[in-house]
Coordinates of C-alpha atoms in Angstrom, one line a residue:
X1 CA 0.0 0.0 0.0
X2 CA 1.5 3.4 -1.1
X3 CA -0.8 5.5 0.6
X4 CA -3.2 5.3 3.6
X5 CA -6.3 3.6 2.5
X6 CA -6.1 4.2 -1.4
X7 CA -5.5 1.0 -2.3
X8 CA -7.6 -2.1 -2.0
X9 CA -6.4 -5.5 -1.9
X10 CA -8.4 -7.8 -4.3
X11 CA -10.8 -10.1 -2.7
X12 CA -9.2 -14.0 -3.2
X13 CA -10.9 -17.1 -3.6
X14 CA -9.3 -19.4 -2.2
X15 CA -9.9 -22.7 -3.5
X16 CA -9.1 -26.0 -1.8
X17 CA -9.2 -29.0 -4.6
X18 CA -7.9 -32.1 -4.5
X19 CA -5.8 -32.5 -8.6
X20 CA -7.1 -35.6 -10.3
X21 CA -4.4 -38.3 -11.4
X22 CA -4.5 -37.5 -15.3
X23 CA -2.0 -40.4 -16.3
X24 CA -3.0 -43.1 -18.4
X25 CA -1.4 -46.2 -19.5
X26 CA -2.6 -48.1 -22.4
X27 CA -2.5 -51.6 -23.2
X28 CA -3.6 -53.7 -26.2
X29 CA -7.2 -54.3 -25.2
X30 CA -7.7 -51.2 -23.4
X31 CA -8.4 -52.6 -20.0
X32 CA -5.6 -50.9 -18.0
X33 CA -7.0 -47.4 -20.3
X34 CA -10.5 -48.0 -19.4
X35 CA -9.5 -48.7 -15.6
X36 CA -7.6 -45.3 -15.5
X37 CA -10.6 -42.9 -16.7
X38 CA -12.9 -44.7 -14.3
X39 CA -10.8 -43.7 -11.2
X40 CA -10.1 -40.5 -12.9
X41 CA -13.8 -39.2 -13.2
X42 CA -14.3 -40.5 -9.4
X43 CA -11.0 -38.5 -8.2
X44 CA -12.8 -35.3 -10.4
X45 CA -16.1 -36.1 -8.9
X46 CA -13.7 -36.3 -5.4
X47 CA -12.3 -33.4 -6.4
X48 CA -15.7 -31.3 -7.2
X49 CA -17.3 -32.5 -3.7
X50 CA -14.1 -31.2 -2.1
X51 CA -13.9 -28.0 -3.4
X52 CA -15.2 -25.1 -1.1
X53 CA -14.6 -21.6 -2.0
X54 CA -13.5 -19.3 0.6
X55 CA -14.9 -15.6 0.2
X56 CA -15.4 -12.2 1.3
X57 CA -18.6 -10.8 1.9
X58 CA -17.9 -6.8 2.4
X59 CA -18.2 -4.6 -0.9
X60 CA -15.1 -2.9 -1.9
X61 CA -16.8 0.7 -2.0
X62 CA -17.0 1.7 1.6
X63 CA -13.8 2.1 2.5
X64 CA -12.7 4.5 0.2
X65 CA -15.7 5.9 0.3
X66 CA -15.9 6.2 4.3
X67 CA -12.5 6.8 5.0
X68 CA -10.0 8.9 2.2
X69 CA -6.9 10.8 2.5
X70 CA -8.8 13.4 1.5
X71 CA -11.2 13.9 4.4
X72 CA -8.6 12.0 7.1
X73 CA -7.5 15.1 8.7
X74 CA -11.5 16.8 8.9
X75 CA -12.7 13.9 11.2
X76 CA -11.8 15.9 13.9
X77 CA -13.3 19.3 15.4
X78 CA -12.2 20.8 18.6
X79 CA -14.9 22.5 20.6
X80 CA -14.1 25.0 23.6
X81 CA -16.2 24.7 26.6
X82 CA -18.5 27.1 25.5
X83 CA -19.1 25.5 22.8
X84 CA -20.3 22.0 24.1
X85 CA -22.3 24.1 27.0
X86 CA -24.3 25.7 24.3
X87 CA -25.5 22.2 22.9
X88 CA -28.9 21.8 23.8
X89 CA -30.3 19.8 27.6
X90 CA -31.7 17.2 26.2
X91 CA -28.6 15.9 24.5
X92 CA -28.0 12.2 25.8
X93 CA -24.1 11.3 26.2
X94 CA -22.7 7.8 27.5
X95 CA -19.2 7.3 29.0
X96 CA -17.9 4.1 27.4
X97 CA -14.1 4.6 28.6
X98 CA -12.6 6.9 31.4
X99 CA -8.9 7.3 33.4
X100 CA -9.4 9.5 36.4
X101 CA -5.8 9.9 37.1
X102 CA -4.6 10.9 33.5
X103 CA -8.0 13.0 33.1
X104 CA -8.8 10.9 30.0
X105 CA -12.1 10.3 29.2
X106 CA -14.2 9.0 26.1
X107 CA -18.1 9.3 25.5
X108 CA -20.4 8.4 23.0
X109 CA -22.8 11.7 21.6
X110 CA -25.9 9.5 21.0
X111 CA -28.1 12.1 20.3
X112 CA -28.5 16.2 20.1
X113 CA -31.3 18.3 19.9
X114 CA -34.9 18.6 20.3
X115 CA -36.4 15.6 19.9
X116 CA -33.0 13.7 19.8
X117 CA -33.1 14.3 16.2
X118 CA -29.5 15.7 14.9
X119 CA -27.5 12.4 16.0
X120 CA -26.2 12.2 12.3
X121 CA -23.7 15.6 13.1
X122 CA -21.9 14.2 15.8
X123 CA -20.7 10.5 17.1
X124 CA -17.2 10.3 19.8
X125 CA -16.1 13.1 22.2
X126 CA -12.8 12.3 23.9
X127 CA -11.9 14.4 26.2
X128 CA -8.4 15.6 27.6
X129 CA -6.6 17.7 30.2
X130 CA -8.7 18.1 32.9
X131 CA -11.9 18.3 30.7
X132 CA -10.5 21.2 28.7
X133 CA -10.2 20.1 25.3
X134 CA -12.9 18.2 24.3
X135 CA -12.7 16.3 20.5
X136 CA -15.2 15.6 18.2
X137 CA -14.9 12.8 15.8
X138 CA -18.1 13.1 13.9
X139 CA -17.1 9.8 11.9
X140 CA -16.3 8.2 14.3
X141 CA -19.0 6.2 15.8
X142 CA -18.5 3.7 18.9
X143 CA -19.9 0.5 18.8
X144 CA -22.0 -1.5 20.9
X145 CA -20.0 -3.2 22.7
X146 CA -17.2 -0.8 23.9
X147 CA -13.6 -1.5 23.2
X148 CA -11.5 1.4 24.6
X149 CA -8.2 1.6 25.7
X150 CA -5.2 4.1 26.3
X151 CA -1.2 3.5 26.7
X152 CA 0.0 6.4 28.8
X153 CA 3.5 5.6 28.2
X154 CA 3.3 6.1 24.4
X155 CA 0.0 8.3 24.6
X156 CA -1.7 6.3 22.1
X157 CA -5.5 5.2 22.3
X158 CA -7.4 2.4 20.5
X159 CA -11.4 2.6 20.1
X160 CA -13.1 0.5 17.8
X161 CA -15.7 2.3 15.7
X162 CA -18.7 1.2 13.5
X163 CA -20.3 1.7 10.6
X164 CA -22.8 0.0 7.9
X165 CA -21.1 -0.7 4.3
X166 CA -23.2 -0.3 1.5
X167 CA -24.5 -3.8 0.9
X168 CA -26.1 -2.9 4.5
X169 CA -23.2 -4.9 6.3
X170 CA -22.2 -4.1 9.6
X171 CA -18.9 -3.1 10.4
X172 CA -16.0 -2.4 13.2
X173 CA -13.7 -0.1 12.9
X174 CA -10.6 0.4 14.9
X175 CA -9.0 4.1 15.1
X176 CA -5.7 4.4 16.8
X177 CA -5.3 7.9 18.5
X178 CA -2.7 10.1 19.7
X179 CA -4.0 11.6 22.8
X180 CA -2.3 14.7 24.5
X181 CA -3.6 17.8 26.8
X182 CA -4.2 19.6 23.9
X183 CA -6.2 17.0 22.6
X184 CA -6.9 13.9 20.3
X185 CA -6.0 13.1 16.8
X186 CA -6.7 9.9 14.6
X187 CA -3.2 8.6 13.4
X188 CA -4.5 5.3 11.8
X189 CA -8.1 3.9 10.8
X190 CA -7.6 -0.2 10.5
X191 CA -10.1 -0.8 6.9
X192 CA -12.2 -3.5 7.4
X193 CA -12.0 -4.6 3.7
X194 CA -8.2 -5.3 4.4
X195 CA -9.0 -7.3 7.4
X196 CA -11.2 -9.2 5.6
X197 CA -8.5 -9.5 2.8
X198 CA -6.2 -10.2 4.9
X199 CA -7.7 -13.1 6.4
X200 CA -8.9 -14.8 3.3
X201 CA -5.1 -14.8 2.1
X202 CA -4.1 -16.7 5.7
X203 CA -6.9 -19.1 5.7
X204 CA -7.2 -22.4 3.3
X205 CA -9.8 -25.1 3.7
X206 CA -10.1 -28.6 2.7
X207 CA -12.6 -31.2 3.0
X208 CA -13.9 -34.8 2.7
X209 CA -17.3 -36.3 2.7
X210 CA -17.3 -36.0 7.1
X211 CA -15.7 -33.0 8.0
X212 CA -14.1 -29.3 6.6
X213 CA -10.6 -28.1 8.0
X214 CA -9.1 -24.9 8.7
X215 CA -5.8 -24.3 7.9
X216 CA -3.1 -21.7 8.6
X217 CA 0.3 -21.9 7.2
X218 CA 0.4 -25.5 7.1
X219 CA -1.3 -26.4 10.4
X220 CA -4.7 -27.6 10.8
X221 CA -6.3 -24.9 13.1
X222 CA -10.1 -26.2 13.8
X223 CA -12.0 -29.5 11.7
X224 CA -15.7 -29.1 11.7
X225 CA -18.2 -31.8 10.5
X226 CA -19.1 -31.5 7.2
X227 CA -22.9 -31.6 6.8
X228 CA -23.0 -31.5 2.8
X229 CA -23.2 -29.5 -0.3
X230 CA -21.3 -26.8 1.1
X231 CA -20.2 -24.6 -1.2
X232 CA -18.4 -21.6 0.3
X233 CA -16.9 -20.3 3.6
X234 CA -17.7 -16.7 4.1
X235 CA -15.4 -14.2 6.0
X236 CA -16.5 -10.8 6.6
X237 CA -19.9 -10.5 8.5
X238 CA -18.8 -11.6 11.9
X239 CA -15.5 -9.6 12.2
X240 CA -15.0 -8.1 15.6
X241 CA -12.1 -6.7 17.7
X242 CA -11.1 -6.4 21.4
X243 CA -7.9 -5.2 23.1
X244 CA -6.1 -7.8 24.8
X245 CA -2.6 -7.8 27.0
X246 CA -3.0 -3.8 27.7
X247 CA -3.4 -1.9 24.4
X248 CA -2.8 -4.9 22.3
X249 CA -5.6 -4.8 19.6
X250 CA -7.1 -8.3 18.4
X251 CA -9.2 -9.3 15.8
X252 CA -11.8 -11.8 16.2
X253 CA -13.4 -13.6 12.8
X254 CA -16.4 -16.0 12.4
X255 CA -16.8 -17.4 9.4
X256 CA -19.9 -18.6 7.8
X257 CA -21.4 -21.8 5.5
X258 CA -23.5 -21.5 2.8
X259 CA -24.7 -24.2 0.8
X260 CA -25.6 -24.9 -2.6
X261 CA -29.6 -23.2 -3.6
X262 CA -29.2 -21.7 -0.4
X263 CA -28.5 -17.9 -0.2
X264 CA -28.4 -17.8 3.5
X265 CA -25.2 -17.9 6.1
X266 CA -25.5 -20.3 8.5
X267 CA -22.8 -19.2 11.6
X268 CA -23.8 -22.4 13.7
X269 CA -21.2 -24.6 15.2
X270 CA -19.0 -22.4 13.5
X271 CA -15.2 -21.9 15.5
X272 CA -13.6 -18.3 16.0
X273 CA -10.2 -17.4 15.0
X274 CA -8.2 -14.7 16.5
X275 CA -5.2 -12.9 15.5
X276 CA -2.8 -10.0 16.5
X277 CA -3.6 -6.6 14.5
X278 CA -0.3 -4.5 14.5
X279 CA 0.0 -1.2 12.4
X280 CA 3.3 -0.9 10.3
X281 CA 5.1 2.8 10.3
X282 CA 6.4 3.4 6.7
X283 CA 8.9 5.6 5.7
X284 CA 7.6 8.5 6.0
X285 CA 7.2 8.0 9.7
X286 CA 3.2 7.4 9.6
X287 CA 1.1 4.2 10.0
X288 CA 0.0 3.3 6.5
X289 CA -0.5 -0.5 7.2
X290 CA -0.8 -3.6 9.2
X291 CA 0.0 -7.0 9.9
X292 CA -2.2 -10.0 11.4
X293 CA -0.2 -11.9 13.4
X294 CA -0.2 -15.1 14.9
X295 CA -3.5 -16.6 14.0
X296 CA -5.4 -19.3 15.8
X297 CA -8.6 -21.0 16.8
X298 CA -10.3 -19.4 20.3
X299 CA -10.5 -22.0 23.0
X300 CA -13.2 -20.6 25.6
X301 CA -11.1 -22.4 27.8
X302 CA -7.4 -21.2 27.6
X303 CA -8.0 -18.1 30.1
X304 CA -5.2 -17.6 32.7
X305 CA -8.0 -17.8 35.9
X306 CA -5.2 -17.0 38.4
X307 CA -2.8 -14.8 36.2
X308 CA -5.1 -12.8 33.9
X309 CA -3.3 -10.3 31.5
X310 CA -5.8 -8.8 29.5
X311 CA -9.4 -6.6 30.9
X312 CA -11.6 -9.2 29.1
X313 CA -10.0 -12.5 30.7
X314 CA -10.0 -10.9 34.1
X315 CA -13.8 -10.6 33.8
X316 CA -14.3 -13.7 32.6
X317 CA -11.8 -15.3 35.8
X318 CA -13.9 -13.1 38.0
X319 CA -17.4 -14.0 37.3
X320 CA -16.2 -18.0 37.0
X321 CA -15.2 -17.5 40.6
X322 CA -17.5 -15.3 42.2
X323 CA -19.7 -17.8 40.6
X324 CA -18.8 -21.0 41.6
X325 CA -20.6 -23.4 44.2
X326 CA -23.8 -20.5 43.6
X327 CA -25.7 -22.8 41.6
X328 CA -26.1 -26.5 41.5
X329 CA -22.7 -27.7 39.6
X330 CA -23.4 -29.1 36.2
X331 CA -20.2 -30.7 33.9
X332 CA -19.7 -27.4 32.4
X333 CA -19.3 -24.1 33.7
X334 CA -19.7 -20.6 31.4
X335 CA -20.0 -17.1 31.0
X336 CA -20.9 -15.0 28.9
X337 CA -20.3 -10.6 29.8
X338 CA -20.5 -6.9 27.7
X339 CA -18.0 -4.7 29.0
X340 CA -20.1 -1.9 28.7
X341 CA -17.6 1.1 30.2
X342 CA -14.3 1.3 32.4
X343 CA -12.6 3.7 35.1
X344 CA -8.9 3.2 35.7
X345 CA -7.4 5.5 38.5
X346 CA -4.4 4.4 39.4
X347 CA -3.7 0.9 39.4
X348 CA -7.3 0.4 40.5
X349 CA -9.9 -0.8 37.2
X350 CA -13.3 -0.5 37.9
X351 CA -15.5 -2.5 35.1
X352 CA -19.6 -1.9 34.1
X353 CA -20.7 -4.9 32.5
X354 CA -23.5 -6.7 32.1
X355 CA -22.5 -10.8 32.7
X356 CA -24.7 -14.3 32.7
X357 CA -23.7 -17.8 34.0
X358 CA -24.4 -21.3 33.2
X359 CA -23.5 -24.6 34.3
X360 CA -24.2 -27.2 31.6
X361 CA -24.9 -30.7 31.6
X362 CA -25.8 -33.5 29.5
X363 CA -30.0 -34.4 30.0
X364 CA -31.7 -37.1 27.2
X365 CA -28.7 -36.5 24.8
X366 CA -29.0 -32.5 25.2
X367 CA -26.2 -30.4 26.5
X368 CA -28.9 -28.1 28.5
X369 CA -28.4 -25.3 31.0
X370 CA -29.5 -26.6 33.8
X371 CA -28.5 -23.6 36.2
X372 CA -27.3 -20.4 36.1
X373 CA -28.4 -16.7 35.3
X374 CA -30.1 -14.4 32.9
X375 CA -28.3 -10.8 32.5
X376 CA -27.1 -9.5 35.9
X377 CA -25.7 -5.7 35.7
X378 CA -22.5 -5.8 37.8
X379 CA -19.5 -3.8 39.1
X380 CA -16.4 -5.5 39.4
X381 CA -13.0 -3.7 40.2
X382 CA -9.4 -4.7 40.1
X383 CA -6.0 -3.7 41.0
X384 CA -3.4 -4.2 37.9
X385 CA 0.1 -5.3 39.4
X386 CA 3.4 -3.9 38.0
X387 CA 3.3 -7.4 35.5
X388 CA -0.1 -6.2 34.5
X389 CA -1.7 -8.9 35.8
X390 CA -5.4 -8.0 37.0
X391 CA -6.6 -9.0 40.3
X392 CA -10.1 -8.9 41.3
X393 CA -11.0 -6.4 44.0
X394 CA -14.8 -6.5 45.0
X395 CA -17.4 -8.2 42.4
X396 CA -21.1 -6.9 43.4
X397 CA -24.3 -7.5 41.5
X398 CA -27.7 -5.2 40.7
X399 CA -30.3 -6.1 44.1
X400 CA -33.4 -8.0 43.1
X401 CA -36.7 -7.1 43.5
X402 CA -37.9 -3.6 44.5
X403 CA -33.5 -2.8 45.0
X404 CA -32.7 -3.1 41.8
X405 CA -33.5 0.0 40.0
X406 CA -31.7 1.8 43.2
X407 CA -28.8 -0.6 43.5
X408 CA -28.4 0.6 39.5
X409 CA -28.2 4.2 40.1
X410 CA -25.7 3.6 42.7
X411 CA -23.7 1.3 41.3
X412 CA -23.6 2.5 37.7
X413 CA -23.0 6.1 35.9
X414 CA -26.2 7.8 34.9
X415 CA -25.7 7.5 31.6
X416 CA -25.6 3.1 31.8
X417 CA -28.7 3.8 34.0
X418 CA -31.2 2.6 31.1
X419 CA -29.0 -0.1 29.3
X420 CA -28.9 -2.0 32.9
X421 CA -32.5 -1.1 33.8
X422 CA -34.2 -2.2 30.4
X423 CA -31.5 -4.7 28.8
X424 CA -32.2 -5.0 25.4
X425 CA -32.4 -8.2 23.1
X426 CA -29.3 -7.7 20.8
X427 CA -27.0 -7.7 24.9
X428 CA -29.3 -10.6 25.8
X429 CA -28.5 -12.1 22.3
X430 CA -24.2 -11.2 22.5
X431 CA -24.2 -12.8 26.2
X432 CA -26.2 -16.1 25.0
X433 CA -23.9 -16.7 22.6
X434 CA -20.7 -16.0 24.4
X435 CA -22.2 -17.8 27.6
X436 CA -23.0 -20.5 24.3
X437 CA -19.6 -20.9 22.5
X438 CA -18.1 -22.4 25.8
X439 CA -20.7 -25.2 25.7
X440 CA -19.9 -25.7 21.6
X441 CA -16.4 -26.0 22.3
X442 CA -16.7 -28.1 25.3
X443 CA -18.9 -30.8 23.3
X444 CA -16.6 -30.0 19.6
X445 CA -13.5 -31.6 22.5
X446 CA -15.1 -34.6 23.7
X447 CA -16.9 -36.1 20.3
X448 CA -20.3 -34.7 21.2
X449 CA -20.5 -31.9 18.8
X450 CA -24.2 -33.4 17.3
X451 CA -25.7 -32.7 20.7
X452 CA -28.3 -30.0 20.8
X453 CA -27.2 -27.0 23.0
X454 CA -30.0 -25.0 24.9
X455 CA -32.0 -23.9 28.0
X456 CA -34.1 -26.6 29.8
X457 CA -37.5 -24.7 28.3
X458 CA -36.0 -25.9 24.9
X459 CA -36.7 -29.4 25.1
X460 CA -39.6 -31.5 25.9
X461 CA -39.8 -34.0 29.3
X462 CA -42.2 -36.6 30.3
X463 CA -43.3 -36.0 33.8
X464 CA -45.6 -38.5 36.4
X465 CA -49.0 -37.2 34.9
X466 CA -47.6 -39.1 31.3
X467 CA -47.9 -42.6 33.2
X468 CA -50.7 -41.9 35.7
X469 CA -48.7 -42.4 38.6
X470 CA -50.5 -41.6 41.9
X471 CA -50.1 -39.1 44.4
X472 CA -48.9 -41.0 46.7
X473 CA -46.3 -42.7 44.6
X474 CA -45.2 -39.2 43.5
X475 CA -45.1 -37.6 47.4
X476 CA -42.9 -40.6 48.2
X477 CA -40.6 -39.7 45.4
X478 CA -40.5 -36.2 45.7
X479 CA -39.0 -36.9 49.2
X480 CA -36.8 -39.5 48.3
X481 CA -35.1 -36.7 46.7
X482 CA -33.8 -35.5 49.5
X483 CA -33.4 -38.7 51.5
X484 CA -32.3 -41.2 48.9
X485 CA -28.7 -40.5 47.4
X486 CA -29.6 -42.3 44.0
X487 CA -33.0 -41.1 43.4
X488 CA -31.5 -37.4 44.5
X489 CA -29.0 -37.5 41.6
X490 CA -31.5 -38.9 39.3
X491 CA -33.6 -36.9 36.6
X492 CA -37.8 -35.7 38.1
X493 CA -38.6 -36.5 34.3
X494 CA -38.5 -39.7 32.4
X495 CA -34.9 -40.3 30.8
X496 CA -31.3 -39.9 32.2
X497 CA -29.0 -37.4 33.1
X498 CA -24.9 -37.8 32.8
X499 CA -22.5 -37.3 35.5
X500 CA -19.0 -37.4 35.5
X501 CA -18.0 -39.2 38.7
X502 CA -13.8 -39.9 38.9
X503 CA -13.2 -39.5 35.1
X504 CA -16.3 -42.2 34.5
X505 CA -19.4 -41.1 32.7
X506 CA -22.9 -42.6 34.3
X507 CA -26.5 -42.3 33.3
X508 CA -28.5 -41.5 36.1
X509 CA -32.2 -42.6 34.8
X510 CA -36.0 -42.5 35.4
X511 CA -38.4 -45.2 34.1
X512 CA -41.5 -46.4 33.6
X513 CA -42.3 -50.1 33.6
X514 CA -45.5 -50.2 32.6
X515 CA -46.4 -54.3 32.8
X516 CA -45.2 -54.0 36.5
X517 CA -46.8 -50.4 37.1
X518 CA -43.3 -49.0 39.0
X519 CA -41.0 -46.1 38.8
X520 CA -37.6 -47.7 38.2
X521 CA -34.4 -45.1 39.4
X522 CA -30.7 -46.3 38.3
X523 CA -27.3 -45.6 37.9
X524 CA -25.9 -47.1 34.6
X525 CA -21.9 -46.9 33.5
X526 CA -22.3 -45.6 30.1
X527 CA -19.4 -47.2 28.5
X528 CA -20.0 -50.7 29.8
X529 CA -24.2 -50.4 30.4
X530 CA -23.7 -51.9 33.5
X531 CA -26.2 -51.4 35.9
X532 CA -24.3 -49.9 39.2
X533 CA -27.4 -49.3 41.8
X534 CA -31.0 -49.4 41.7
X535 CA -34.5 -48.7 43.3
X536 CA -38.3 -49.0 42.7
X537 CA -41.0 -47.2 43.7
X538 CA -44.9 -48.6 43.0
X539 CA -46.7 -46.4 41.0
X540 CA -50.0 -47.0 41.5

């Protein structure tokens, strides 16, 4: 790239084959000839079920479009004091990052005017020195889910941006600042479109009949099942970023199936793949590119609990432990959280997020959440070490009840008030899949990836009333639950439930016997199907 965002990269499609034999030998009654067309139409018809195309799915206008050298140094308008005091009441602000100790801050202009109607002129204010310059990046506008960070040692500051491309794609947007008392300036805007380009060039795929395979410079990074007639991978939809390790920025890429006579994207079961994003300097001393470095597949779990590095894995380490032994223990434990804002002061990191937990456990064949939480607003703070490790501080949760619209405005700035209040359905929606991709890798890991993932309301159980069982038979039950170590371990419907006792797996079942009218509780190794303990109950 010569100059800053001129210059698009191509989109490639990358195409895994396998190359048919095409030698042929011949003999004199064309046997050994005949024999070697056969296999080579079945290596081409191989060869055609093999081949998946890997593409892009962001149009090539937006960039240059958005972003140009042309309007890169306009992005930005100081306004005085007077200036922002003379915008009008009703105009509706939200802090999504904040340092009270180098007098940073960064807020989100949702909305100005009467009515809340001229949003379009305005989009990020960061502020500097004191609250004395304040910076105005019309352009640039902050996305949902905030990722904000600042290094005060080389006065830099990432905040990833949005925007919707002109095929009506969403789209994040990393700026790098330089931040200073005299206030903020954009140095380097990381284009989408390259990401995107930049991926497709790193990743191949190849496949057989059972599964598809990601590769990366020669390694196989993830294998998925392969569940036919595929006939692309799609990159470019599902492109995030977070900042890991400090002010390290990282993107994070799902890609997408589509099948043949489908138009659809299909994301399920689909891994993640994370890299490094690092701008290059050129010659003339500014960034005018980037590297991805070091890409691999996301494990859920490959967080440092006890030695967190990074903002993001802290909160996850935190709400796993302030967690634990709450709820009744399932085989798999997960989170899911939206870091909506931060304060640093210090070496002190308070963090606003809104967080859900799970435990997870196999019930009829279903990996089901059998316990947890729905979206809890929470307030967790940590003290950052001089090896920037985080360690957690105080974790406290939004009251129930008829406290939890005061515990909010005590716990939270006023301008999270409503987000925590009346959480919407695109947060409920990020934190069920987070909370979710733990339980897909979990299952991917032990051979169970064809086991459906949801809540308990998601499936359907036979219950006592299915089998006209008595009252009495089902009030001696109910308190065998509590009395009777088997029958308290096993399922209140009709099927099993797996547990994981000293690295064996055992069915712990409910059923009916019909001819002999009784309730029949057991413990069964799963392996072997050997029968470990038993009990009956009459049902009649």
């Amino acid at each position: 790239m010569k100059k800053r965002f001129l210059i698009l990269l191509t989109s490639l499609a990358l195409v895994s084959s396998m190359v048919p034999g095409c030698g042929k030998h011949e003999n004199t009654d064309g046997a050994a000839d005949t024999a070697s067309q056969e296999e080579s139409v079945q290596e081409t018809v191989e060869s055609e079920k093999a081949s998946i195309e890997l593409t892009g799915t962001l149009d090539f206008g937006w960039a240059v479009d958005h972003i140009s050298d042309e309007d890169f140094g306009e992005m930005a308008q100081i306004l005085d004091d007077e200036a922002i005091e003379d915008l009008p009441g009703d105009s509706r602000f939200q802090r999504v990052y904040g340092d009270l100790s180098m007098e940073v801050s960064v807020w989100d202009l949702l909305s100005v005017g009467e009515g809340n109607k001229d949003y379009n002129d305005y989009g990020t204010v960061i502020v500097t020195g004191s609250g004395k310059t304040k910076t105005v990046f019309p352009e640039v506008r902050h996305g949902r889910c905030p990722a904000v960070n600042a290094d005060f040692d080389e006065n830099t500051m990432w905040l990833v941006g949005e925007a919707i491309s002109e095929n009506g794609v969403y789209a994040e947007i990393p700026y790098l600042f330089t931040i200073d008392s005299a206030g903020a300036e954009i140095i380097y805007a990381v284009d989408p479109v390259l990401v995107q380009n930049k991926l497709l060039e790193m990743l191949s795929v190849e496949s057989d009949d059972s599964t598809i395979s990601f590769n990366y410079d020669g390694d196989k990074l993830y294998s998925i099942e392969n569940p036919g007639n595929v006939t692309n991978i799609c990159l470019g939809d599902h492109i995030s970023y977070y900042l890991n390790s400090g002010n390290d920025l990282m993107v994070k890429v799902t890609p997408g199936i589509k099948v043949s006579g489908n138009d659809d994207i299909s994301y399920d079961n689909m891994p993640t793949f994370i890299a490094n994003v690092v701008p290059s300097m050129g010659s003339e001393g500014v960034y005018d590119d980037f590297e991805l470095k070091a890409l691999s597949a996301l494990s859920y779990n490959k967080v440092d609990f006890d030695n967190p590095t990074a903002l993001d894995d802290a909160i996850s380490s935190a709400i796993f432990k302030s967690n634990a032994g709450v709820y009744y223990e399932g085989e798999l434990a997960a989170e899911g959280h939206i870091l909506m804002s931060s304060e640093e002061e210090g070496p002190q990191v308070k963090a606003y997020v809104l967080s859900m937990y799970g435990e997870y456990e196999f019930q009829n064949g279903n990996f089901v959440k059998c316990a947890g939480s729905g979206a809890i607003p929470t307030v967790i703070t940590f003290v950052l070490n001089d090896s920037k490790e985080y360690t957690i501080v105080s974790y406290e949760e939004a009251e129930d009840g008829s406290d939890f619209v005061p515990s909010i405005k005590k716990m939270f700035p006023e301008d999270l008030w409503a987000r925590c209040i009346s959480i919407e359905e695109d947060d409920m929606s990020e934190l069920e899949k987070m909370e979710r991709g733990y339980a897909e890798e979990y299952v991917e890991s032990i051979g169970r990836e064809n086991a459906e993932i949801g809540d308990y309301a998601d499936f359907e159980y036979t219950y006592d009333d299915a089998y006209n069982v008595s009252e009495k038979a089902a009030n001696a039950m109910l308190e065998a639950q509590s009395t009777d170590p088997l029958v308290g371990k096993c399922p209140m419907w009709y099927g099993n439930r797996e547990v994981v006792e000293e690295g064996i797996r055992y069915l712990y079942k409910k059923e009916y016997d019909e001819a002999a009218k009784k309730v029949i509780f057991s413990k069964v190794e799963q392996e072997s199907g050997k029968v470990v303990e038993s009990a009956e109950y009459d049902a009649r």
